[in-house]
PDB file of C-alpha atoms in Angstrom:
ATOM      1  CA  LEU A   1      10.249 -11.454 -11.691  1.00  0.00           C
ATOM      2  CA  ASP A   2      10.658 -10.148  -8.140  1.00  0.00           C
ATOM      3  CA  ARG A   3      14.068  -8.677  -9.045  1.00  0.00           C
ATOM      4  CA  TYR A   4      12.582  -6.995 -12.108  1.00  0.00           C
ATOM      5  CA  GLY A   5       9.682  -5.547 -10.123  1.00  0.00           C
ATOM      6  CA  ASP A   6      11.906  -4.319  -7.295  1.00  0.00           C
ATOM      7  CA  SER A   7      14.391  -2.700  -9.679  1.00  0.00           C
ATOM      8  CA  LEU A   8      11.634  -1.116 -11.780  1.00  0.00           C
ATOM      9  CA  TRP A   9      10.038   0.309  -8.640  1.00  0.00           C
ATOM     10  CA  GLN A  10      13.338   1.762  -7.395  1.00  0.00           C
ATOM     11  CA  THR A  11      14.808   3.047 -10.684  1.00  0.00           C
ATOM     12  CA  ARG A  12      11.756   3.631 -12.942  1.00  0.00           C
ATOM     13  CA  ASP A  13      14.102   2.423 -15.717  1.00  0.00           C
ATOM     14  CA  ALA A  14      12.799  -0.597 -17.644  1.00  0.00           C
ATOM     15  CA  GLU A  15      16.151  -1.321 -19.318  1.00  0.00           C
ATOM     16  CA  LYS A  16      18.017  -1.222 -15.998  1.00  0.00           C
ATOM     17  CA  ALA A  17      15.332  -3.437 -14.429  1.00  0.00           C
ATOM     18  CA  THR A  18      15.729  -5.958 -17.254  1.00  0.00           C
ATOM     19  CA  ASP A  19      19.511  -6.017 -16.792  1.00  0.00           C
ATOM     20  CA  ASP A  20      19.093  -6.552 -13.044  1.00  0.00           C
ATOM     21  CA  ALA A  21      16.539  -9.328 -13.569  1.00  0.00           C
ATOM     22  CA  PHE A  22      18.777 -11.273 -15.976  1.00  0.00           C
ATOM     23  CA  ASP A  23      21.979 -10.801 -14.010  1.00  0.00           C
ATOM     24  CA  GLY A  24      23.400 -14.298 -13.394  1.00  0.00           C
ATOM     25  CA  ILE A  25      20.679 -16.042 -15.424  1.00  0.00           C
ATOM     26  CA  ASP A  26      21.583 -18.921 -17.771  1.00  0.00           C
ATOM     27  CA  ILE A  27      20.099 -17.515 -21.001  1.00  0.00           C
ATOM     28  CA  ALA A  28      20.040 -20.875 -22.803  1.00  0.00           C
ATOM     29  CA  ALA A  29      18.106 -22.462 -19.948  1.00  0.00           C
ATOM     30  CA  PHE A  30      15.818 -19.437 -19.786  1.00  0.00           C
ATOM     31  CA  GLU A  31      14.968 -19.703 -23.487  1.00  0.00           C
ATOM     32  CA  LYS A  32      14.156 -23.397 -23.063  1.00  0.00           C
ATOM     33  CA  ASP A  33      11.893 -22.683 -20.084  1.00  0.00           C
ATOM     34  CA  PHE A  34      10.230 -19.788 -21.901  1.00  0.00           C
ATOM     35  CA  VAL A  35       9.297 -21.992 -24.866  1.00  0.00           C
ATOM     36  CA  LYS A  36       7.933 -24.578 -22.435  1.00  0.00           C
ATOM     37  CA  PHE A  37       5.917 -21.866 -20.674  1.00  0.00           C
ATOM     38  CA  TRP A  38       4.249 -20.661 -23.876  1.00  0.00           C
ATOM     39  CA  GLY A  39       3.404 -24.252 -24.763  1.00  0.00           C
ATOM     40  CA  SER A  40       1.346 -24.590 -21.568  1.00  0.00           C
ATOM     41  CA  LYS A  41      -2.111 -23.017 -21.610  1.00  0.00           C
ATOM     42  CA  ASN A  42      -2.460 -23.532 -17.844  1.00  0.00           C
ATOM     43  CA  LYS A  43       0.747 -21.642 -17.081  1.00  0.00           C
ATOM     44  CA  ARG A  44      -0.208 -18.763 -19.379  1.00  0.00           C
ATOM     45  CA  SER A  45      -3.603 -18.510 -17.677  1.00  0.00           C
ATOM     46  CA  ALA A  46      -1.968 -18.473 -14.257  1.00  0.00           C
ATOM     47  CA  ALA A  47       0.355 -15.679 -15.357  1.00  0.00           C
ATOM     48  CA  GLU A  48      -2.595 -13.628 -16.594  1.00  0.00           C
ATOM     49  CA  ARG A  49      -4.512 -14.150 -13.349  1.00  0.00           C
ATOM     50  CA  ASN A  50      -1.498 -13.020 -11.342  1.00  0.00           C
ATOM     51  CA  LYS A  51      -1.221  -9.876 -13.491  1.00  0.00           C
ATOM     52  CA  ILE A  52       2.395 -10.574 -14.417  1.00  0.00           C
ATOM     53  CA  PHE A  53       2.228  -9.236 -17.970  1.00  0.00           C
ATOM     54  CA  ARG A  54       0.151  -6.130 -17.399  1.00  0.00           C
ATOM     55  CA  ASP A  55       1.868  -5.011 -14.219  1.00  0.00           C
ATOM     56  CA  TYR A  56       5.464  -5.630 -15.228  1.00  0.00           C
ATOM     57  CA  ASN A  57       5.101  -5.049 -18.964  1.00  0.00           C
ATOM     58  CA  PRO A  58       2.426  -2.360 -19.525  1.00  0.00           C
ATOM     59  CA  ASP A  59       2.972  -2.408 -23.311  1.00  0.00           C
ATOM     60  CA  ALA A  60       1.572  -5.949 -23.442  1.00  0.00           C
ATOM     61  CA  ALA A  61      -1.638  -5.074 -21.599  1.00  0.00           C
ATOM     62  CA  GLY A  62      -3.658  -4.399 -24.741  1.00  0.00           C
ATOM     63  CA  SER A  63      -3.213  -7.954 -25.997  1.00  0.00           C
ATOM     64  CA  LEU A  64      -4.539  -9.603 -22.828  1.00  0.00           C
ATOM     65  CA  PRO A  65      -8.081 -10.159 -21.570  1.00  0.00           C
ATOM     66  CA  ASP A  66      -9.286  -7.692 -18.972  1.00  0.00           C
ATOM     67  CA  ILE A  67      -7.596  -8.909 -15.793  1.00  0.00           C
ATOM     68  CA  ALA A  68     -10.211  -7.432 -13.482  1.00  0.00           C
ATOM     69  CA  SER A  69     -13.000  -9.308 -15.270  1.00  0.00           C
ATOM     70  CA  MET A  70     -10.940 -12.485 -15.164  1.00  0.00           C
ATOM     71  CA  ARG A  71     -10.426 -12.117 -11.415  1.00  0.00           C
ATOM     72  CA  ASP A  72     -14.186 -11.603 -10.939  1.00  0.00           C
ATOM     73  CA  ASP A  73     -15.024 -14.671 -13.010  1.00  0.00           C
ATOM     74  CA  ILE A  74     -12.546 -16.831 -11.124  1.00  0.00           C
ATOM     75  CA  ALA A  75     -13.706 -15.614  -7.729  1.00  0.00           C
ATOM     76  CA  ALA A  76     -17.450 -15.863  -8.509  1.00  0.00           C
ATOM     77  CA  GLY A  77     -19.206 -17.681  -5.714  1.00  0.00           C
ATOM     78  CA  GLU A  78     -16.162 -17.651  -3.436  1.00  0.00           C
ATOM     79  CA  SER A  79     -15.456 -15.425  -0.469  1.00  0.00           C
ATOM     80  CA  ILE A  80     -13.467 -12.253  -1.046  1.00  0.00           C
ATOM     81  CA  GLN A  81     -10.265 -12.107   0.946  1.00  0.00           C
ATOM     82  CA  ILE A  82      -8.823  -8.980   2.548  1.00  0.00           C
ATOM     83  CA  ALA A  83      -5.388  -9.289   4.091  1.00  0.00           C
ATOM     84  CA  ALA A  84      -4.534  -7.604   7.382  1.00  0.00           C
ATOM     85  CA  LEU A  85      -0.788  -6.943   7.719  1.00  0.00           C
ATOM     86  CA  LEU A  86      -0.295  -6.118  11.377  1.00  0.00           C
ATOM     87  CA  PRO A  87       2.474  -6.177  14.021  1.00  0.00           C
ATOM     88  CA  LEU A  88       1.257  -9.239  15.929  1.00  0.00           C
ATOM     89  CA  MET A  89       4.843  -9.671  17.142  1.00  0.00           C
ATOM     90  CA  GLY A  90       5.143 -13.463  16.936  1.00  0.00           C
ATOM     91  CA  ASP A  91       6.990 -14.574  20.085  1.00  0.00           C
ATOM     92  CA  HIS A  92       6.197 -11.321  21.932  1.00  0.00           C
ATOM     93  CA  PRO A  93       2.412 -10.939  21.571  1.00  0.00           C
ATOM     94  CA  GLU A  94       2.106  -9.280  24.997  1.00  0.00           C
ATOM     95  CA  SER A  95       4.367  -6.387  24.059  1.00  0.00           C
ATOM     96  CA  ASP A  96       2.719  -2.977  23.598  1.00  0.00           C
ATOM     97  CA  ILE A  97       3.080  -3.277  19.824  1.00  0.00           C
ATOM     98  CA  GLY A  98       1.738  -6.836  19.849  1.00  0.00           C
ATOM     99  CA  ARG A  99      -1.354  -5.739  21.789  1.00  0.00           C
ATOM    100  CA  LEU A 100      -1.867  -2.881  19.314  1.00  0.00           C
ATOM    101  CA  GLY A 101      -1.769  -5.351  16.435  1.00  0.00           C
ATOM    102  CA  ARG A 102      -4.280  -7.688  18.093  1.00  0.00           C
ATOM    103  CA  GLU A 103      -6.663  -4.841  18.917  1.00  0.00           C
ATOM    104  CA  LEU A 104      -6.603  -3.654  15.319  1.00  0.00           C
ATOM    105  CA  LEU A 105      -7.194  -7.194  14.089  1.00  0.00           C
ATOM    106  CA  ASP A 106     -10.158  -7.571  16.484  1.00  0.00           C
ATOM    107  CA  GLY A 107     -11.654  -4.383  15.049  1.00  0.00           C
ATOM    108  CA  ILE A 108     -11.146  -5.497  11.446  1.00  0.00           C
ATOM    109  CA  ARG A 109     -12.734  -8.890  12.141  1.00  0.00           C
ATOM    110  CA  PHE A 110     -15.632  -7.226  13.967  1.00  0.00           C
ATOM    111  CA  ALA A 111     -16.334  -5.076  10.887  1.00  0.00           C
ATOM    112  CA  ALA A 112     -16.093  -8.096   8.576  1.00  0.00           C
ATOM    113  CA  ASP A 113     -18.485 -10.097  10.788  1.00  0.00           C
ATOM    114  CA  GLY A 114     -20.977  -7.233  10.655  1.00  0.00           C
ATOM    115  CA  TYR A 115     -20.730  -7.121   6.868  1.00  0.00           C
ATOM    116  CA  ASN A 116     -21.084 -10.899   6.523  1.00  0.00           C
ATOM    117  CA  ALA A 117     -24.155 -10.965   8.776  1.00  0.00           C
ATOM    118  CA  ASP A 118     -26.154  -9.307   5.990  1.00  0.00           C
ATOM    119  CA  VAL A 119     -26.858 -12.266   3.698  1.00  0.00           C
ATOM    120  CA  SER A 120     -28.187  -9.940   1.000  1.00  0.00           C
ATOM    121  CA  ARG A 121     -24.640  -8.806   0.279  1.00  0.00           C
ATOM    122  CA  GLY A 122     -23.824 -12.050  -1.544  1.00  0.00           C
ATOM    123  CA  ARG A 123     -20.192 -13.039  -1.273  1.00  0.00           C
ATOM    124  CA  GLN A 124     -18.648 -13.074   2.181  1.00  0.00           C
ATOM    125  CA  VAL A 125     -15.477 -11.281   3.267  1.00  0.00           C
ATOM    126  CA  GLU A 126     -12.682 -13.339   4.775  1.00  0.00           C
ATOM    127  CA  ILE A 127      -9.856 -11.691   6.738  1.00  0.00           C
ATOM    128  CA  LEU A 128      -6.364 -13.118   6.308  1.00  0.00           C
ATOM    129  CA  ALA A 129      -4.141 -12.070   9.212  1.00  0.00           C
ATOM    130  CA  ARG A 130      -0.395 -11.824   8.592  1.00  0.00           C
ATOM    131  CA  ASP A 131       2.297 -10.805  11.078  1.00  0.00           C
ATOM    132  CA  THR A 132       4.690  -8.118   9.812  1.00  0.00           C
ATOM    133  CA  GLY A 133       6.445  -7.578  13.134  1.00  0.00           C
ATOM    134  CA  ARG A 134       8.545  -4.437  12.727  1.00  0.00           C
ATOM    135  CA  ASP A 135      10.241  -5.818   9.592  1.00  0.00           C
ATOM    136  CA  THR A 136       9.977  -3.804   6.360  1.00  0.00           C
ATOM    137  CA  ALA A 137      11.401  -6.600   4.199  1.00  0.00           C
ATOM    138  CA  ARG A 138       8.919  -9.103   5.608  1.00  0.00           C
ATOM    139  CA  ALA A 139       6.007  -6.743   4.927  1.00  0.00           C
ATOM    140  CA  ALA A 140       7.050  -6.314   1.283  1.00  0.00           C
ATOM    141  CA  ALA A 141       7.492 -10.085   0.883  1.00  0.00           C
ATOM    142  CA  LEU A 142       4.028 -10.726   2.324  1.00  0.00           C
ATOM    143  CA  VAL A 143       2.468  -8.371  -0.233  1.00  0.00           C
ATOM    144  CA  ARG A 144       4.200 -10.251  -3.062  1.00  0.00           C
ATOM    145  CA  GLU A 145       2.880 -13.519  -1.648  1.00  0.00           C
ATOM    146  CA  LEU A 146      -0.671 -12.186  -1.338  1.00  0.00           C
ATOM    147  CA  ALA A 147      -0.681 -10.709  -4.844  1.00  0.00           C
ATOM    148  CA  VAL A 148      -0.464 -14.199  -6.324  1.00  0.00           C
ATOM    149  CA  SER A 149      -3.983 -15.046  -5.111  1.00  0.00           C
ATOM    150  CA  THR A 150      -6.924 -14.097  -7.315  1.00  0.00           C
ATOM    151  CA  ARG A 151      -9.167 -13.867  -4.236  1.00  0.00           C
ATOM    152  CA  VAL A 152      -7.175 -11.264  -2.288  1.00  0.00           C
ATOM    153  CA  ARG A 153      -8.715  -7.926  -3.253  1.00  0.00           C
ATOM    154  CA  ALA A 154      -7.101  -5.506  -0.815  1.00  0.00           C
ATOM    155  CA  VAL A 155      -4.661  -5.126   2.073  1.00  0.00           C
ATOM    156  CA  ILE A 156      -5.241  -3.328   5.376  1.00  0.00           C
ATOM    157  CA  GLY A 157      -1.990  -2.251   7.026  1.00  0.00           C
ATOM    158  CA  PRO A 158       0.808  -2.100   7.864  1.00  0.00           C
ATOM    159  CA  VAL A 159       0.344   0.383  10.681  1.00  0.00           C
ATOM    160  CA  PHE A 160       3.767   2.069  10.932  1.00  0.00           C
ATOM    161  CA  SER A 161       4.780   4.572   8.271  1.00  0.00           C
ATOM    162  CA  ASP A 162       8.176   3.055   7.419  1.00  0.00           C
ATOM    163  CA  ILE A 163       6.788  -0.468   7.070  1.00  0.00           C
ATOM    164  CA  PHE A 164       3.745   0.763   5.160  1.00  0.00           C
ATOM    165  CA  SER A 165       6.043   2.620   2.767  1.00  0.00           C
ATOM    166  CA  ALA A 166       7.916  -0.593   1.934  1.00  0.00           C
ATOM    167  CA  ALA A 167       4.767  -2.686   1.519  1.00  0.00           C
ATOM    168  CA  SER A 168       2.733  -0.086  -0.367  1.00  0.00           C
ATOM    169  CA  GLY A 169       5.375   0.314  -3.076  1.00  0.00           C
ATOM    170  CA  VAL A 170       5.086  -3.373  -3.907  1.00  0.00           C
ATOM    171  CA  ALA A 171       1.275  -3.320  -3.682  1.00  0.00           C
ATOM    172  CA  ASN A 172       1.020  -0.360  -6.018  1.00  0.00           C
ATOM    173  CA  ALA A 173       3.301  -2.064  -8.555  1.00  0.00           C
ATOM    174  CA  VAL A 174       0.956  -5.065  -8.731  1.00  0.00           C
ATOM    175  CA  HIS A 175      -2.243  -2.947  -8.584  1.00  0.00           C
ATOM    176  CA  LEU A 176      -3.335  -4.318  -5.205  1.00  0.00           C
ATOM    177  CA  PRO A 177      -5.173  -1.661  -3.151  1.00  0.00           C
ATOM    178  CA  ILE A 178      -3.535  -1.103   0.240  1.00  0.00           C
ATOM    179  CA  ILE A 179      -4.704   1.152   3.055  1.00  0.00           C
ATOM    180  CA  SER A 180      -3.037   1.970   6.349  1.00  0.00           C
ATOM    181  CA  PRO A 181      -5.352   2.827   9.241  1.00  0.00           C
ATOM    182  CA  THR A 182      -2.649   4.689  11.155  1.00  0.00           C
ATOM    183  CA  ALA A 183       0.397   5.723   9.056  1.00  0.00           C
ATOM    184  CA  THR A 184       0.882   9.505   9.149  1.00  0.00           C
ATOM    185  CA  ALA A 185       4.109  10.175   7.238  1.00  0.00           C
ATOM    186  CA  ASP A 186       3.773  12.769   4.502  1.00  0.00           C
ATOM    187  CA  ARG A 187       3.198  11.856   0.854  1.00  0.00           C
ATOM    188  CA  LEU A 188       2.740   8.095   1.346  1.00  0.00           C
ATOM    189  CA  ALA A 189      -0.546   7.998  -0.557  1.00  0.00           C
ATOM    190  CA  GLY A 190       0.877  10.204  -3.287  1.00  0.00           C
ATOM    191  CA  VAL A 191       3.231   7.459  -4.459  1.00  0.00           C
ATOM    192  CA  GLY A 192       0.534   5.715  -6.496  1.00  0.00           C
ATOM    193  CA  PRO A 193      -3.208   5.320  -7.139  1.00  0.00           C
ATOM    194  CA  PHE A 194      -3.511   2.053  -5.191  1.00  0.00           C
ATOM    195  CA  ILE A 195      -2.174   3.477  -1.899  1.00  0.00           C
ATOM    196  CA  PHE A 196      -4.459   4.988   0.741  1.00  0.00           C
ATOM    197  CA  GLN A 197      -4.112   6.471   4.231  1.00  0.00           C
ATOM    198  CA  ALA A 198      -7.160   6.429   6.521  1.00  0.00           C
ATOM    199  CA  ASN A 199      -5.282   8.647   8.961  1.00  0.00           C
ATOM    200  CA  PRO A 200      -4.411  11.987   7.290  1.00  0.00           C
ATOM    201  CA  ASP A 201      -0.703  12.730   7.050  1.00  0.00           C
ATOM    202  CA  ASN A 202       0.850  15.589   8.987  1.00  0.00           C
ATOM    203  CA  ALA A 203       0.940  18.013   6.068  1.00  0.00           C
ATOM    204  CA  THR A 204      -2.725  17.384   5.262  1.00  0.00           C
ATOM    205  CA  ARG A 205      -3.646  18.208   8.850  1.00  0.00           C
ATOM    206  CA  GLY A 206      -1.671  21.431   8.779  1.00  0.00           C
ATOM    207  CA  ARG A 207      -3.338  22.535   5.546  1.00  0.00           C
ATOM    208  CA  ALA A 208      -6.802  21.664   6.878  1.00  0.00           C
ATOM    209  CA  VAL A 209      -6.299  23.768  10.021  1.00  0.00           C
ATOM    210  CA  ALA A 210      -5.097  26.706   7.928  1.00  0.00           C
ATOM    211  CA  ARG A 211      -8.132  26.510   5.623  1.00  0.00           C
ATOM    212  CA  TYR A 212     -10.485  26.367   8.608  1.00  0.00           C
ATOM    213  CA  ALA A 213      -8.794  29.316  10.326  1.00  0.00           C
ATOM    214  CA  VAL A 214      -8.833  31.513   7.218  1.00  0.00           C
ATOM    215  CA  ASN A 215     -12.058  30.473   5.495  1.00  0.00           C
ATOM    216  CA  GLU A 216     -14.311  29.659   8.464  1.00  0.00           C
ATOM    217  CA  LEU A 217     -12.938  31.757  11.333  1.00  0.00           C
ATOM    218  CA  ARG A 218     -12.035  34.643   9.000  1.00  0.00           C
ATOM    219  CA  MET A 219      -8.587  35.048  10.566  1.00  0.00           C
ATOM    220  CA  SER A 220      -5.899  36.786   8.525  1.00  0.00           C
ATOM    221  CA  SER A 221      -2.771  37.048  10.680  1.00  0.00           C
ATOM    222  CA  PHE A 222      -0.942  34.367  12.623  1.00  0.00           C
ATOM    223  CA  ALA A 223       2.006  33.573  14.883  1.00  0.00           C
ATOM    224  CA  ILE A 224       2.892  29.880  14.987  1.00  0.00           C
ATOM    225  CA  MET A 225       4.075  27.860  18.002  1.00  0.00           C
ATOM    226  CA  ALA A 226       4.934  24.211  17.284  1.00  0.00           C
ATOM    227  CA  SER A 227       6.809  21.313  18.818  1.00  0.00           C
ATOM    228  CA  ASP A 228      10.428  21.100  17.667  1.00  0.00           C
ATOM    229  CA  GLU A 229      10.248  17.578  16.218  1.00  0.00           C
ATOM    230  CA  PRO A 230       9.307  16.179  12.779  1.00  0.00           C
ATOM    231  CA  VAL A 231       5.541  16.086  13.327  1.00  0.00           C
ATOM    232  CA  GLY A 232       5.383  19.614  14.727  1.00  0.00           C
ATOM    233  CA  ARG A 233       7.615  21.033  12.016  1.00  0.00           C
ATOM    234  CA  SER A 234       5.570  19.311   9.319  1.00  0.00           C
ATOM    235  CA  HIS A 235       2.315  20.695  10.735  1.00  0.00           C
ATOM    236  CA  ALA A 236       3.765  24.194  10.982  1.00  0.00           C
ATOM    237  CA  ALA A 237       5.280  24.238   7.498  1.00  0.00           C
ATOM    238  CA  ALA A 238       2.057  23.025   5.886  1.00  0.00           C
ATOM    239  CA  PHE A 239      -0.018  25.544   7.856  1.00  0.00           C
ATOM    240  CA  VAL A 240       2.210  28.454   6.874  1.00  0.00           C
ATOM    241  CA  LYS A 241       2.255  27.520   3.197  1.00  0.00           C
ATOM    242  CA  GLU A 242      -1.526  27.072   2.999  1.00  0.00           C
ATOM    243  CA  ALA A 243      -2.351  30.174   5.048  1.00  0.00           C
ATOM    244  CA  GLU A 244      -0.127  32.377   2.911  1.00  0.00           C
ATOM    245  CA  ALA A 245      -1.588  30.876  -0.269  1.00  0.00           C
ATOM    246  CA  LEU A 246      -5.024  31.933   1.019  1.00  0.00           C
ATOM    247  CA  GLY A 247      -3.813  35.512   1.503  1.00  0.00           C
ATOM    248  CA  ALA A 248      -3.134  35.456   5.250  1.00  0.00           C
ATOM    249  CA  THR A 249       0.041  36.713   6.910  1.00  0.00           C
ATOM    250  CA  VAL A 250       2.236  34.577   9.164  1.00  0.00           C
ATOM    251  CA  TYR A 251       4.446  36.903  11.207  1.00  0.00           C
ATOM    252  CA  CYS A 252       6.634  34.344  12.944  1.00  0.00           C
ATOM    253  CA  THR A 253       7.084  30.655  13.762  1.00  0.00           C
ATOM    254  CA  VAL A 254       8.516  29.583  17.135  1.00  0.00           C
ATOM    255  CA  PHE A 255       9.448  26.003  18.019  1.00  0.00           C
ATOM    256  CA  PHE A 256       9.468  24.727  21.611  1.00  0.00           C
ATOM    257  CA  PRO A 257      11.157  21.582  22.972  1.00  0.00           C
ATOM    258  CA  PRO A 258       8.911  18.515  22.712  1.00  0.00           C
TER     259      PRO A 258
END
């Protein structure tokens, strides 16, 4: 199933994903196991709870119970879990990145404690901390692991754009909402409806500044100076495009060494 999901995410080709998933599989043994699976009500129920059919075979979704309602029924009376995928850095917790991860986790737990203190809210929120390090493959694997649970409703993190990109693709494929508090790379949230960025990406910032300058400050002509590195170039390009779309004129763009 993981091979099918990974291939489908990368190729968007269901037939190619099927070929990749069955590569090296003993078909006779698979058929035997499949018959055994359908003969077990418990295994079918587990598959439905884990969203296997709807997420990896959308055409079958109409024949299944509403998965969201099923998840709510199963989780009724239990705490809701939110996973925090952060760079806690395992054997190097005192590194700069490790301290960043711990500080973010402290903030997330502080917010959860504040929410849980209000008994009128009903179910409590439980934070599950997981260490991604700086490993993209580990982050993606953690999302797959978390998606199996019917109580995990969302993921906070990862914090770095490259690692968030790897994890968010998997989360979106299994319809698990994921939000990064810090990732700023362009177009991350545009990959799918279950991916969110709390920190606006560079292009969004550039467009926002252009709209403010033209619409609020009533400026109509510009010369751009920006840092000659990816963030600066992204800001500048987005500003120019938005300003010109609003009818302003950008006479020149100059980049300076960072």
